Amino acid sequence: MSVTVLGLGQMGTALADAFLAAGHPTTVWNRSAGKADGPVERGAALAGSAAEAVAASPLVVVCLSTYDVVREVLAESAGTLRGRTLVNLTSGSPEQARETAAWAAGHGIDYVDGAIMSTPPGIGNSAVMLLYSGSPAAFAAHEGTLRSLGDAVHLGDDAGTASLYDTALLGMMWATLGGWLQGVALTGADGIAATAFTPVAVRWLTAVSGFMSTYAPQIDAGAYPGDDATLDVHLASVEHLVHASAARGLDVELPGLFKAFMEQGIAAGHGGDSYARLIDVVRNGGRA
């Protein structure tokens, strides 16, 4: 199936290259035509305008800087897009995704919103995950083509869900990397190389994922048995992290935040509950 890619920044170029590598005739367009040189050299057809690019394929993939730019670029192509599938891989909020889906529906355009859980070098690798939400029929019709980019995971018919997951997962990534940096700094202060600490940290993440799988049903049920480790136990352990970090002259804001969360849960009478009870602190704006 032929495909059109609108937007040829680093990510858009990676998308176009992945479609080409998978054998899909690919038409490209970018406001700055010079950015199309690479994909064109690798076999892509260069359209003279966004409207011409849209007309070239039944599947139009857009990856631009903002949702406002997407709407601006597609404003004159809405009629041409009617009956085609628009897959928007631009980063934005769930609200922006839903607004764009409503705009697309008003013009008879099949719309799928998406989130790329990778940097450009990972595009085309089946181990990389791309999240999609929106029209199930449109996704099913083009799933094979979209799998040229990586593993295609459809999350339902609400166009905002992919962006919602993306935002939540990025928050999880930053929290994880922040904890890793704290660990690297802590062990590094005693002369341990980051490359020595990190393989052990990565192995530990397997256990952490097990905790998440255990705690998720507790959160959904609203019941938090402390049969693995209670908040009282966690607090005693995090105090060691705060002390060890301070003793080495490290920033203690991150472990201090963990400690404050636990203290709030315990102060509310939940010291015997599992760590999952702290969802109440997050949900209530820092109050247990």
mmCIF file with all atom_site columns, N, CA, C and O in Angstrom, residues 168 171-172 175 219 224 231 257-258 260-266 268 270 274-288:
data_model
loop_
_atom_site.group_PDB
_atom_site.id
_atom_site.type_symbol
_atom_site.label_atom_id
_atom_site.label_alt_id
_atom_site.label_comp_id
_atom_site.label_asym_id
_atom_site.label_entity_id
_atom_site.label_seq_id
_atom_site.pdbx_PDB_ins_code
_atom_site.Cartn_x
_atom_site.Cartn_y
_atom_site.Cartn_z
_atom_site.occupancy
_atom_site.B_iso_or_equiv
_atom_site.pdbx_formal_charge
_atom_site.auth_seq_id
_atom_site.auth_comp_id
_atom_site.auth_asym_id
_atom_site.auth_atom_id
_atom_site.pdbx_PDB_model_num
ATOM 1   N N  . ALA A 1 168 ? 1.512  9.519  30.391 1.00 0.00 ? 168 ALA A N  1
ATOM 2   C CA . ALA A 1 168 ? 1.717  8.751  31.615 1.00 0.00 ? 168 ALA A CA 1
ATOM 3   C C  . ALA A 1 168 ? 3.021  7.955  31.560 1.00 0.00 ? 168 ALA A C  1
ATOM 4   O O  . ALA A 1 168 ? 3.769  7.885  32.545 1.00 0.00 ? 168 ALA A O  1
ATOM 5   N N  . GLY A 1 171 ? 6.061  10.157 32.023 1.00 0.00 ? 171 GLY A N  1
ATOM 6   C CA . GLY A 1 171 ? 6.231  10.458 33.439 1.00 0.00 ? 171 GLY A CA 1
ATOM 7   C C  . GLY A 1 171 ? 6.907  9.317  34.175 1.00 0.00 ? 171 GLY A C  1
ATOM 8   O O  . GLY A 1 171 ? 7.794  9.529  35.016 1.00 0.00 ? 171 GLY A O  1
ATOM 9   N N  . MET A 1 172 ? 6.503  8.106  33.846 1.00 0.00 ? 172 MET A N  1
ATOM 10  C CA . MET A 1 172 ? 7.125  6.925  34.441 1.00 0.00 ? 172 MET A CA 1
ATOM 11  C C  . MET A 1 172 ? 8.599  6.816  34.043 1.00 0.00 ? 172 MET A C  1
ATOM 12  O O  . MET A 1 172 ? 9.461  6.483  34.857 1.00 0.00 ? 172 MET A O  1
ATOM 13  N N  . ALA A 1 175 ? 10.619 9.390  36.030 1.00 0.00 ? 175 ALA A N  1
ATOM 14  C CA . ALA A 1 175 ? 10.758 8.966  37.421 1.00 0.00 ? 175 ALA A CA 1
ATOM 15  C C  . ALA A 1 175 ? 11.793 7.847  37.537 1.00 0.00 ? 175 ALA A C  1
ATOM 16  O O  . ALA A 1 175 ? 12.615 7.832  38.455 1.00 0.00 ? 175 ALA A O  1
ATOM 17  N N  . ILE A 1 219 ? -5.107 -1.335 43.434 1.00 0.00 ? 219 ILE A N  1
ATOM 18  C CA . ILE A 1 219 ? -5.593 0.021  43.169 1.00 0.00 ? 219 ILE A CA 1
ATOM 19  C C  . ILE A 1 219 ? -6.988 -0.017 42.570 1.00 0.00 ? 219 ILE A C  1
ATOM 20  O O  . ILE A 1 219 ? -7.873 0.748  42.962 1.00 0.00 ? 219 ILE A O  1
ATOM 21  N N  . TYR A 1 224 ? -5.658 -2.549 49.968 1.00 0.00 ? 224 TYR A N  1
ATOM 22  C CA . TYR A 1 224 ? -4.198 -2.506 49.946 1.00 0.00 ? 224 TYR A CA 1
ATOM 23  C C  . TYR A 1 224 ? -3.566 -3.361 51.057 1.00 0.00 ? 224 TYR A C  1
ATOM 24  O O  . TYR A 1 224 ? -2.981 -2.833 52.003 1.00 0.00 ? 224 TYR A O  1
ATOM 25  N N  . LEU A 1 231 ? 3.892  0.265  54.364 1.00 0.00 ? 231 LEU A N  1
ATOM 26  C CA . LEU A 1 231 ? 4.433  1.620  54.267 1.00 0.00 ? 231 LEU A CA 1
ATOM 27  C C  . LEU A 1 231 ? 5.425  1.891  55.399 1.00 0.00 ? 231 LEU A C  1
ATOM 28  O O  . LEU A 1 231 ? 6.415  2.611  55.194 1.00 0.00 ? 231 LEU A O  1
ATOM 29  N N  . LEU A 1 257 ? 11.224 13.387 48.452 1.00 0.00 ? 257 LEU A N  1
ATOM 30  C CA . LEU A 1 257 ? 9.845  13.338 47.955 1.00 0.00 ? 257 LEU A CA 1
ATOM 31  C C  . LEU A 1 257 ? 9.230  11.974 48.252 1.00 0.00 ? 257 LEU A C  1
ATOM 32  O O  . LEU A 1 257 ? 8.083  11.882 48.709 1.00 0.00 ? 257 LEU A O  1
ATOM 33  N N  . PHE A 1 258 ? 9.987  10.906 47.981 1.00 0.00 ? 258 PHE A N  1
ATOM 34  C CA . PHE A 1 258 ? 9.495  9.567  48.298 1.00 0.00 ? 258 PHE A CA 1
ATOM 35  C C  . PHE A 1 258 ? 9.142  9.479  49.784 1.00 0.00 ? 258 PHE A C  1
ATOM 36  O O  . PHE A 1 258 ? 8.095  8.946  50.162 1.00 0.00 ? 258 PHE A O  1
ATOM 37  N N  . ALA A 1 260 ? 8.407  11.883 51.885 1.00 0.00 ? 260 ALA A N  1
ATOM 38  C CA . ALA A 1 260 ? 7.239  12.698 52.216 1.00 0.00 ? 260 ALA A CA 1
ATOM 39  C C  . ALA A 1 260 ? 5.942  11.997 51.836 1.00 0.00 ? 260 ALA A C  1
ATOM 40  O O  . ALA A 1 260 ? 4.948  12.052 52.576 1.00 0.00 ? 260 ALA A O  1
ATOM 41  N N  . PHE A 1 261 ? 5.932  11.337 50.681 1.00 0.00 ? 261 PHE A N  1
ATOM 42  C CA . PHE A 1 261 ? 4.750  10.582 50.260 1.00 0.00 ? 261 PHE A CA 1
ATOM 43  C C  . PHE A 1 261 ? 4.411  9.520  51.300 1.00 0.00 ? 261 PHE A C  1
ATOM 44  O O  . PHE A 1 261 ? 3.260  9.359  51.708 1.00 0.00 ? 261 PHE A O  1
ATOM 45  N N  . MET A 1 262 ? 5.432  8.763  51.701 1.00 0.00 ? 262 MET A N  1
ATOM 46  C CA . MET A 1 262 ? 5.201  7.685  52.664 1.00 0.00 ? 262 MET A CA 1
ATOM 47  C C  . MET A 1 262 ? 4.729  8.236  54.000 1.00 0.00 ? 262 MET A C  1
ATOM 48  O O  . MET A 1 262 ? 3.815  7.679  54.633 1.00 0.00 ? 262 MET A O  1
ATOM 49  N N  . GLU A 1 263 ? 5.320  9.318  54.448 1.00 0.00 ? 263 GLU A N  1
ATOM 50  C CA . GLU A 1 263 ? 4.928  9.919  55.724 1.00 0.00 ? 263 GLU A CA 1
ATOM 51  C C  . GLU A 1 263 ? 3.468  10.371 55.705 1.00 0.00 ? 263 GLU A C  1
ATOM 52  O O  . GLU A 1 263 ? 2.748  10.239 56.706 1.00 0.00 ? 263 GLU A O  1
ATOM 53  N N  . GLN A 1 264 ? 3.016  10.897 54.558 1.00 0.00 ? 264 GLN A N  1
ATOM 54  C CA . GLN A 1 264 ? 1.625  11.325 54.464 1.00 0.00 ? 264 GLN A CA 1
ATOM 55  C C  . GLN A 1 264 ? 0.675  10.134 54.550 1.00 0.00 ? 264 GLN A C  1
ATOM 56  O O  . GLN A 1 264 ? -0.370 10.206 55.203 1.00 0.00 ? 264 GLN A O  1
ATOM 57  N N  . GLY A 1 265 ? 1.047  9.045  53.886 1.00 0.00 ? 265 GLY A N  1
ATOM 58  C CA . GLY A 1 265 ? 0.211  7.854  53.950 1.00 0.00 ? 265 GLY A CA 1
ATOM 59  C C  . GLY A 1 265 ? 0.137  7.289  55.359 1.00 0.00 ? 265 GLY A C  1
ATOM 60  O O  . GLY A 1 265 ? -0.934 6.892  55.837 1.00 0.00 ? 265 GLY A O  1
ATOM 61  N N  . ILE A 1 266 ? 1.274  7.277  56.036 1.00 0.00 ? 266 ILE A N  1
ATOM 62  C CA . ILE A 1 266 ? 1.315  6.753  57.401 1.00 0.00 ? 266 ILE A CA 1
ATOM 63  C C  . ILE A 1 266 ? 0.553  7.670  58.351 1.00 0.00 ? 266 ILE A C  1
ATOM 64  O O  . ILE A 1 266 ? -0.191 7.210  59.227 1.00 0.00 ? 266 ILE A O  1
ATOM 65  N N  . ALA A 1 268 ? -1.964 9.333  57.737 1.00 0.00 ? 268 ALA A N  1
ATOM 66  C CA . ALA A 1 268 ? -3.398 9.133  57.513 1.00 0.00 ? 268 ALA A CA 1
ATOM 67  C C  . ALA A 1 268 ? -3.873 7.791  58.057 1.00 0.00 ? 268 ALA A C  1
ATOM 68  O O  . ALA A 1 268 ? -5.045 7.430  57.869 1.00 0.00 ? 268 ALA A O  1
ATOM 69  N N  . HIS A 1 270 ? -2.338 4.664  57.433 1.00 0.00 ? 270 HIS A N  1
ATOM 70  C CA . HIS A 1 270 ? -2.189 3.542  56.506 1.00 0.00 ? 270 HIS A CA 1
ATOM 71  C C  . HIS A 1 270 ? -0.815 2.874  56.569 1.00 0.00 ? 270 HIS A C  1
ATOM 72  O O  . HIS A 1 270 ? -0.371 2.263  55.596 1.00 0.00 ? 270 HIS A O  1
ATOM 73  N N  . SER A 1 274 ? -0.018 -1.575 51.837 1.00 0.00 ? 274 SER A N  1
ATOM 74  C CA . SER A 1 274 ? 1.033  -1.706 50.824 1.00 0.00 ? 274 SER A CA 1
ATOM 75  C C  . SER A 1 274 ? 1.383  -0.347 50.223 1.00 0.00 ? 274 SER A C  1
ATOM 76  O O  . SER A 1 274 ? 0.664  0.650  50.412 1.00 0.00 ? 274 SER A O  1
ATOM 77  N N  . TYR A 1 275 ? 2.469  -0.329 49.453 1.00 0.00 ? 275 TYR A N  1
ATOM 78  C CA . TYR A 1 275 ? 2.919  0.910  48.798 1.00 0.00 ? 275 TYR A CA 1
ATOM 79  C C  . TYR A 1 275 ? 1.853  1.473  47.868 1.00 0.00 ? 275 TYR A C  1
ATOM 80  O O  . TYR A 1 275 ? 1.767  2.686  47.661 1.00 0.00 ? 275 TYR A O  1
ATOM 81  N N  . ALA A 1 276 ? 1.003  0.600  47.335 1.00 0.00 ? 276 ALA A N  1
ATOM 82  C CA . ALA A 1 276 ? -0.032 1.050  46.402 1.00 0.00 ? 276 ALA A CA 1
ATOM 83  C C  . ALA A 1 276 ? -0.993 2.040  47.036 1.00 0.00 ? 276 ALA A C  1
ATOM 84  O O  . ALA A 1 276 ? -1.638 2.826  46.332 1.00 0.00 ? 276 ALA A O  1
ATOM 85  N N  . ARG A 1 277 ? -1.106 2.035  48.370 1.00 0.00 ? 277 ARG A N  1
ATOM 86  C CA . ARG A 1 277 ? -1.991 2.979  49.055 1.00 0.00 ? 277 ARG A CA 1
ATOM 87  C C  . ARG A 1 277 ? -1.629 4.430  48.739 1.00 0.00 ? 277 ARG A C  1
ATOM 88  O O  . ARG A 1 277 ? -2.471 5.332  48.792 1.00 0.00 ? 277 ARG A O  1
ATOM 89  N N  . LEU A 1 278 ? -0.375 4.665  48.356 1.00 0.00 ? 278 LEU A N  1
ATOM 90  C CA . LEU A 1 278 ? 0.060  6.038  48.073 1.00 0.00 ? 278 LEU A CA 1
ATOM 91  C C  . LEU A 1 278 ? -0.603 6.613  46.836 1.00 0.00 ? 278 LEU A C  1
ATOM 92  O O  . LEU A 1 278 ? -0.438 7.806  46.541 1.00 0.00 ? 278 LEU A O  1
ATOM 93  N N  . ILE A 1 279 ? -1.374 5.812  46.110 1.00 0.00 ? 279 ILE A N  1
ATOM 94  C CA . ILE A 1 279 ? -2.152 6.357  45.000 1.00 0.00 ? 279 ILE A CA 1
ATOM 95  C C  . ILE A 1 279 ? -3.077 7.457  45.524 1.00 0.00 ? 279 ILE A C  1
ATOM 96  O O  . ILE A 1 279 ? -3.390 8.416  44.811 1.00 0.00 ? 279 ILE A O  1
ATOM 97  N N  . ASP A 1 280 ? -3.503 7.334  46.795 1.00 0.00 ? 280 ASP A N  1
ATOM 98  C CA . ASP A 1 280 ? -4.374 8.356  47.376 1.00 0.00 ? 280 ASP A CA 1
ATOM 99  C C  . ASP A 1 280 ? -3.657 9.700  47.479 1.00 0.00 ? 280 ASP A C  1
ATOM 100 O O  . ASP A 1 280 ? -4.264 10.759 47.290 1.00 0.00 ? 280 ASP A O  1
ATOM 101 N N  . VAL A 1 281 ? -2.346 9.668  47.790 1.00 0.00 ? 281 VAL A N  1
ATOM 102 C CA . VAL A 1 281 ? -1.579 10.903 47.880 1.00 0.00 ? 281 VAL A CA 1
ATOM 103 C C  . VAL A 1 281 ? -1.497 11.566 46.517 1.00 0.00 ? 281 VAL A C  1
ATOM 104 O O  . VAL A 1 281 ? -1.668 12.784 46.371 1.00 0.00 ? 281 VAL A O  1
ATOM 105 N N  . VAL A 1 282 ? -1.260 10.754 45.478 1.00 0.00 ? 282 VAL A N  1
ATOM 106 C CA . VAL A 1 282 ? -1.154 11.295 44.122 1.00 0.00 ? 282 VAL A CA 1
ATOM 107 C C  . VAL A 1 282 ? -2.510 11.837 43.659 1.00 0.00 ? 282 VAL A C  1
ATOM 108 O O  . VAL A 1 282 ? -2.594 12.933 43.090 1.00 0.00 ? 282 VAL A O  1
ATOM 109 N N  . ARG A 1 283 ? -3.558 11.079 43.911 1.00 0.00 ? 283 ARG A N  1
ATOM 110 C CA . ARG A 1 283 ? -4.893 11.483 43.442 1.00 0.00 ? 283 ARG A CA 1
ATOM 111 C C  . ARG A 1 283 ? -5.403 12.738 44.149 1.00 0.00 ? 283 ARG A C  1
ATOM 112 O O  . ARG A 1 283 ? -6.171 13.515 43.577 1.00 0.00 ? 283 ARG A O  1
ATOM 113 N N  . ASN A 1 284 ? -4.992 12.932 45.389 1.00 0.00 ? 284 ASN A N  1
ATOM 114 C CA . ASN A 1 284 ? -5.529 14.027 46.190 1.00 0.00 ? 284 ASN A CA 1
ATOM 115 C C  . ASN A 1 284 ? -4.589 15.223 46.276 1.00 0.00 ? 284 ASN A C  1
ATOM 116 O O  . ASN A 1 284 ? -4.646 15.985 47.245 1.00 0.00 ? 284 ASN A O  1
ATOM 117 N N  . GLY A 1 285 ? -3.731 15.365 45.284 1.00 0.00 ? 285 GLY A N  1
ATOM 118 C CA . GLY A 1 285 ? -2.873 16.542 45.222 1.00 0.00 ? 285 GLY A CA 1
ATOM 119 C C  . GLY A 1 285 ? -1.889 16.633 46.362 1.00 0.00 ? 285 GLY A C  1
ATOM 120 O O  . GLY A 1 285 ? -1.605 17.720 46.875 1.00 0.00 ? 285 GLY A O  1
ATOM 121 N N  . GLY A 1 286 ? -1.324 15.485 46.779 1.00 0.00 ? 286 GLY A N  1
ATOM 122 C CA . GLY A 1 286 ? -0.325 15.469 47.836 1.00 0.00 ? 286 GLY A CA 1
ATOM 123 C C  . GLY A 1 286 ? -0.891 15.280 49.223 1.00 0.00 ? 286 GLY A C  1
ATOM 124 O O  . GLY A 1 286 ? -0.161 15.393 50.211 1.00 0.00 ? 286 GLY A O  1
ATOM 125 N N  . ARG A 1 287 ? -2.183 14.960 49.304 1.00 0.00 ? 287 ARG A N  1
ATOM 126 C CA . ARG A 1 287 ? -2.805 14.712 50.607 1.00 0.00 ? 287 ARG A CA 1
ATOM 127 C C  . ARG A 1 287 ? -3.333 13.290 50.634 1.00 0.00 ? 287 ARG A C  1
ATOM 128 O O  . ARG A 1 287 ? -4.054 12.869 49.718 1.00 0.00 ? 287 ARG A O  1
ATOM 129 N N  . ALA A 1 288 ? -2.986 12.545 51.662 1.00 0.00 ? 288 ALA A N  1
ATOM 130 C CA . ALA A 1 288 ? -3.439 11.143 51.750 1.00 0.00 ? 288 ALA A CA 1
ATOM 131 C C  . ALA A 1 288 ? -4.938 11.072 52.045 1.00 0.00 ? 288 ALA A C  1
ATOM 132 O O  . ALA A 1 288 ? -5.495 11.978 52.631 1.00 0.00 ? 288 ALA A O  1
#
